[in-house]
Coordinates of N, CA, C and O in Angstrom, one line a residue:
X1 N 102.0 108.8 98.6 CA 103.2 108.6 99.2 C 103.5 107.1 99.4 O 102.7 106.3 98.9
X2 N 104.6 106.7 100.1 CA 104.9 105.1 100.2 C 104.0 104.5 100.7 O 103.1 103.7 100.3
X3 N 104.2 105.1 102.3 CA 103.1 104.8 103.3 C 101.6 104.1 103.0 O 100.9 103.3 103.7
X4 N 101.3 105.0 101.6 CA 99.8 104.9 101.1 C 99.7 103.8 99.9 O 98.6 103.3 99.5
X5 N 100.8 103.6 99.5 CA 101.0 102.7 98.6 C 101.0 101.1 98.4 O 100.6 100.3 97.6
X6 N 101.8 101.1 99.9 CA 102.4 99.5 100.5 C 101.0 99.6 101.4 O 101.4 99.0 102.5
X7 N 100.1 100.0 101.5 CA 98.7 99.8 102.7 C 97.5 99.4 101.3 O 96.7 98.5 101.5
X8 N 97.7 100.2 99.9 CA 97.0 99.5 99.0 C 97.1 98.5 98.6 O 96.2 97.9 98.2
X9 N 98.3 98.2 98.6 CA 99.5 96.9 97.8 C 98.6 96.1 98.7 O 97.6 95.5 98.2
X10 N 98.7 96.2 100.0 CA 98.0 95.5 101.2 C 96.4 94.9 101.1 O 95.9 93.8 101.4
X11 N 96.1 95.8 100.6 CA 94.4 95.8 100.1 C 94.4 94.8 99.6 O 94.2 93.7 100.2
X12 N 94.6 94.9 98.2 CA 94.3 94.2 97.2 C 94.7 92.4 97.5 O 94.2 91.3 97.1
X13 N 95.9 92.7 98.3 CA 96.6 91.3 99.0 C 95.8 90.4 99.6 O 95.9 89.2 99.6
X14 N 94.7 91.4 100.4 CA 94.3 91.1 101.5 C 93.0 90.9 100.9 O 92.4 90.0 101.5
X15 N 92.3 91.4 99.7 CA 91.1 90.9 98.9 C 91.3 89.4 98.3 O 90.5 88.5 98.1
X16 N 92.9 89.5 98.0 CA 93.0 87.9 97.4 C 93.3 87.1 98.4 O 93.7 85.9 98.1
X17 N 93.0 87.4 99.3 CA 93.4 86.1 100.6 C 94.4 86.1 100.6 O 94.8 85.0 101.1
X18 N 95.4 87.2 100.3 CA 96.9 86.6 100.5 C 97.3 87.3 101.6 O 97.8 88.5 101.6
X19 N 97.1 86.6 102.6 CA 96.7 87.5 104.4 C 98.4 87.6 104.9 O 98.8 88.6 105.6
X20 N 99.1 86.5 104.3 CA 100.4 86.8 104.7 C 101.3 88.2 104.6 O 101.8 89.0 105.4
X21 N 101.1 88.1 103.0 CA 101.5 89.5 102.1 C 101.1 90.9 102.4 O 101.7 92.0 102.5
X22 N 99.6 90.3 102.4 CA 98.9 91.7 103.1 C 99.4 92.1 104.3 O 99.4 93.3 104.5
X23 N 99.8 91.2 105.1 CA 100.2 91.5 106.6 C 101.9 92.5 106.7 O 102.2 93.6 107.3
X24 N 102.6 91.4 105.6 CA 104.2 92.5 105.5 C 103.8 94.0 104.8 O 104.3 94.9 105.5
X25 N 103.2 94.3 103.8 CA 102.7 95.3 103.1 C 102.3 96.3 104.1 O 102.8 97.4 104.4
X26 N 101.2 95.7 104.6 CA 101.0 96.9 106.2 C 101.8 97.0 107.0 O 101.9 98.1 107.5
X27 N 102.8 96.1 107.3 CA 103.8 96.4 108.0 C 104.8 97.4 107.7 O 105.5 98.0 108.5
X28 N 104.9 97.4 106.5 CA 106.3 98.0 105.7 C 105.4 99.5 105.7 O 105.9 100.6 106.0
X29 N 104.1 99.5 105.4 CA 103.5 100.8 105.2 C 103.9 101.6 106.7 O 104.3 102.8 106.6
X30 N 103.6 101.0 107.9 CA 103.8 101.1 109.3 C 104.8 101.7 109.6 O 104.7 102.8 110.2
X31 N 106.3 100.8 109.2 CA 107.4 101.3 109.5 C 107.7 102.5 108.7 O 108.5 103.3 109.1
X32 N 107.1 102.5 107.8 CA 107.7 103.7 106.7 C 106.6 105.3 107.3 O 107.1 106.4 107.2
X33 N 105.9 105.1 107.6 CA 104.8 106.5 108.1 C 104.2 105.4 109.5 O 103.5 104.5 109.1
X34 N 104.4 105.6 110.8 CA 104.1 104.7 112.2 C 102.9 106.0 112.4 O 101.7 105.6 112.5
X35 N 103.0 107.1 112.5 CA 101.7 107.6 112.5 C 100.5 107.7 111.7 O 99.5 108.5 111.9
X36 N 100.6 106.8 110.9 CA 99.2 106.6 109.4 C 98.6 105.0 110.4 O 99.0 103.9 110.6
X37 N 97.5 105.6 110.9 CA 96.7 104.5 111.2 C 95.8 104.0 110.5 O 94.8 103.5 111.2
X38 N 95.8 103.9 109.6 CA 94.9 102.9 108.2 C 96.0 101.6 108.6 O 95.5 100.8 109.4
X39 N 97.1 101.5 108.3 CA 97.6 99.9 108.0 C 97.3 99.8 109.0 O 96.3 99.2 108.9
X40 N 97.4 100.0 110.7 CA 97.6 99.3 111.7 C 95.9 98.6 111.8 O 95.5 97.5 112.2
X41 N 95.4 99.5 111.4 CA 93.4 99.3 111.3 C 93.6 97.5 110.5 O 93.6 96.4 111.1
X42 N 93.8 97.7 108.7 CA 94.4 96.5 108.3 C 94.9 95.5 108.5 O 94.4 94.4 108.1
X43 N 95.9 95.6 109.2 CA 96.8 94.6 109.8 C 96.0 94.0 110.6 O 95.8 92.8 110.7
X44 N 95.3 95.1 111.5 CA 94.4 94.0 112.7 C 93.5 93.2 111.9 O 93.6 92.0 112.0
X45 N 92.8 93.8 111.3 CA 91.4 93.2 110.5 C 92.3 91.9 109.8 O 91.4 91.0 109.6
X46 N 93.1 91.5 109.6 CA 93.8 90.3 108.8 C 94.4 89.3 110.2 O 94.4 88.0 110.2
X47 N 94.7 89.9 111.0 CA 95.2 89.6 112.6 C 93.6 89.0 113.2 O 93.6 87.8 113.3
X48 N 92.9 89.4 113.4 CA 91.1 89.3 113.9 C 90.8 87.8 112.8 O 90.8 86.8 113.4
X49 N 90.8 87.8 111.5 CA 90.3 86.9 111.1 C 91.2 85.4 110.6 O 90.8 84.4 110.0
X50 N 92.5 85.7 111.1 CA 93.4 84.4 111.6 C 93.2 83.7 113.1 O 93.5 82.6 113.5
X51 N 92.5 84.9 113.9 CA 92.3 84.3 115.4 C 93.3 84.8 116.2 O 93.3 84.5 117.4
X52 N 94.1 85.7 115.7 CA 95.3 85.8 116.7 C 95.0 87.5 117.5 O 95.6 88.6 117.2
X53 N 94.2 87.3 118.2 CA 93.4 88.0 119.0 C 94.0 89.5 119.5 O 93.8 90.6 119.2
X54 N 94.8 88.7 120.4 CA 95.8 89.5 121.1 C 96.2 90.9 120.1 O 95.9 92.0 120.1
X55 N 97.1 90.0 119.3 CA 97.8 90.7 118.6 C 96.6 91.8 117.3 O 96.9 92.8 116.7
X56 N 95.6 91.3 117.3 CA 94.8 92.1 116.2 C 94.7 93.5 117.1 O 95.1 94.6 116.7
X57 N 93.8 93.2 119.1 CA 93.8 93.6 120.1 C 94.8 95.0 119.9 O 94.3 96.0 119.6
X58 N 95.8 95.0 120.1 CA 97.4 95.7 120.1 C 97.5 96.4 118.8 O 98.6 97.0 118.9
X59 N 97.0 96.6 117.6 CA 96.9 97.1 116.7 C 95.5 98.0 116.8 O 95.7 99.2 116.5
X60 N 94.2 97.7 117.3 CA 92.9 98.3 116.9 C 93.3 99.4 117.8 O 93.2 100.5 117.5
X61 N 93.9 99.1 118.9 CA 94.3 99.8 120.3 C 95.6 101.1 119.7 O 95.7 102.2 120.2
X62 N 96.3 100.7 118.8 CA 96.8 101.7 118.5 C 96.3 102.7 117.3 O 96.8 103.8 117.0
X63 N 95.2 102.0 116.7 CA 95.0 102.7 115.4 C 94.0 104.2 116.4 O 93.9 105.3 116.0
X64 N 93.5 103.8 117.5 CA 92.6 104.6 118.6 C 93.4 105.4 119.2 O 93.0 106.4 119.6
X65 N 94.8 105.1 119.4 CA 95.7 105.9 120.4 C 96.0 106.9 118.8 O 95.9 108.2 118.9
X66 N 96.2 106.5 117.6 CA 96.5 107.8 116.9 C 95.5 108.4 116.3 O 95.7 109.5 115.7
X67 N 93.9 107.8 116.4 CA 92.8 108.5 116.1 C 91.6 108.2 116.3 O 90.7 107.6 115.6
X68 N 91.6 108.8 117.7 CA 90.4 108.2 118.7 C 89.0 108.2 118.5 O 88.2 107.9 119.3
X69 N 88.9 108.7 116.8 CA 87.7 109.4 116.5 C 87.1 108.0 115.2 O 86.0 107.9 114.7
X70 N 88.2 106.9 114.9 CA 88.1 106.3 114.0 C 87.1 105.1 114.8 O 87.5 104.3 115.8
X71 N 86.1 105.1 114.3 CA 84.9 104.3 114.5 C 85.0 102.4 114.4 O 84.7 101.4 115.2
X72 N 85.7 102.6 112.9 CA 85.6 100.7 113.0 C 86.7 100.4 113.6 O 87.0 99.2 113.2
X73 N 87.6 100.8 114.5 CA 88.5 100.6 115.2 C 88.2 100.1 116.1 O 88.3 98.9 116.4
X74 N 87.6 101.1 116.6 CA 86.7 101.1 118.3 C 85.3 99.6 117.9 O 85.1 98.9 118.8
X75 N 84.9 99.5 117.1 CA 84.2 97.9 116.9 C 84.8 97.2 116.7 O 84.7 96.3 117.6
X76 N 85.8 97.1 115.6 CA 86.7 96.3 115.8 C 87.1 95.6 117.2 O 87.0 94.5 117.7
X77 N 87.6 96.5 117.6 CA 88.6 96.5 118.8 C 87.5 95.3 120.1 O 87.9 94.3 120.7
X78 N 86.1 96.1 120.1 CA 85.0 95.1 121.2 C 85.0 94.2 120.6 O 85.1 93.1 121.2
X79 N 84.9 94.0 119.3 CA 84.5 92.1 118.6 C 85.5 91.7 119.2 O 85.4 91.3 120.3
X80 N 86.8 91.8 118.6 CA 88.1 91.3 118.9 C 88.0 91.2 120.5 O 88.1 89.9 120.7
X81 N 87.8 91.5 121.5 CA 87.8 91.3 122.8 C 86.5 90.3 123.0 O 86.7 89.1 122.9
X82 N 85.7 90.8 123.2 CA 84.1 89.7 122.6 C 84.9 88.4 122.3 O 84.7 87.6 123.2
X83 N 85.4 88.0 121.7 CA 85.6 86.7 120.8 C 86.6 86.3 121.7 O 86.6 85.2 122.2
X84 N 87.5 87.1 121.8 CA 89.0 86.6 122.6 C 88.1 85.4 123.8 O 88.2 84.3 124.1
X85 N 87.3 86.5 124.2 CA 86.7 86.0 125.6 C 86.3 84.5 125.2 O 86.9 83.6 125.7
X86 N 85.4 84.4 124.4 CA 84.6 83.4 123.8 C 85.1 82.2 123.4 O 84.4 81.1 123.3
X87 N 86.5 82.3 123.0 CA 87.2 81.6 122.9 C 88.2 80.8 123.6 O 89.0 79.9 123.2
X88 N 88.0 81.7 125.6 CA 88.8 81.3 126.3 C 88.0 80.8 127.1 O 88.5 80.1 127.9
X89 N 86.6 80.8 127.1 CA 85.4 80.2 127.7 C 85.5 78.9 127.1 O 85.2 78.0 127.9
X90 N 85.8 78.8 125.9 CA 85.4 77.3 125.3 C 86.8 76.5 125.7 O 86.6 75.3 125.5
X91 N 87.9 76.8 126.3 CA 89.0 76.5 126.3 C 90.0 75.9 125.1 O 90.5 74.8 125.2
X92 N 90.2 77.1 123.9 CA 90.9 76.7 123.2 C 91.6 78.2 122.9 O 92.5 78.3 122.1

């Protein structure tokens, strides 16, 4: 389906470092099927390794509200918090 299409499109984007592209791709996957929690999982994982915490945070948190059973979410989700911290310890 689309959904599954624009989250691979995503992949491959996101293998090439093209974190921007990757980012719209999961988004468009998002808006097109909002209950498929693979892109929001994505999205964060590209959100997590720009630094933008919060927001990766708000994504792992939902990929858990639609499937509480998905594992690298829930790790995800503690690094991403872990680091946020670690990063507000150092003051930046």
């Amino acid at each position: 389906d689309l959904a599954t299409s624009l989250n691979n499109r995503g992949q491959i984007k996101y293998f090439r470092v093209e974190f921007a592209a990757a980012m719209e791709d999961y988004t468009a996957a998002i808006q097109c099927q909002p209950g498929f929690e693979v892109p929001y999982y994505n999205r964060g994982l590209v959100l997590y390794r720009l630094g933008c915490f919060d927001e990766a945070i708000k994504d792992f948190r939902k990929v858990l509200e639609l499937n509480p059973q998905f594992e690298d979410a829930a790790l995800s989700l503690k690094q991403a918090i872990l680091d946020k911290e670690e990063k507000q310890k150092r003051g930046y």
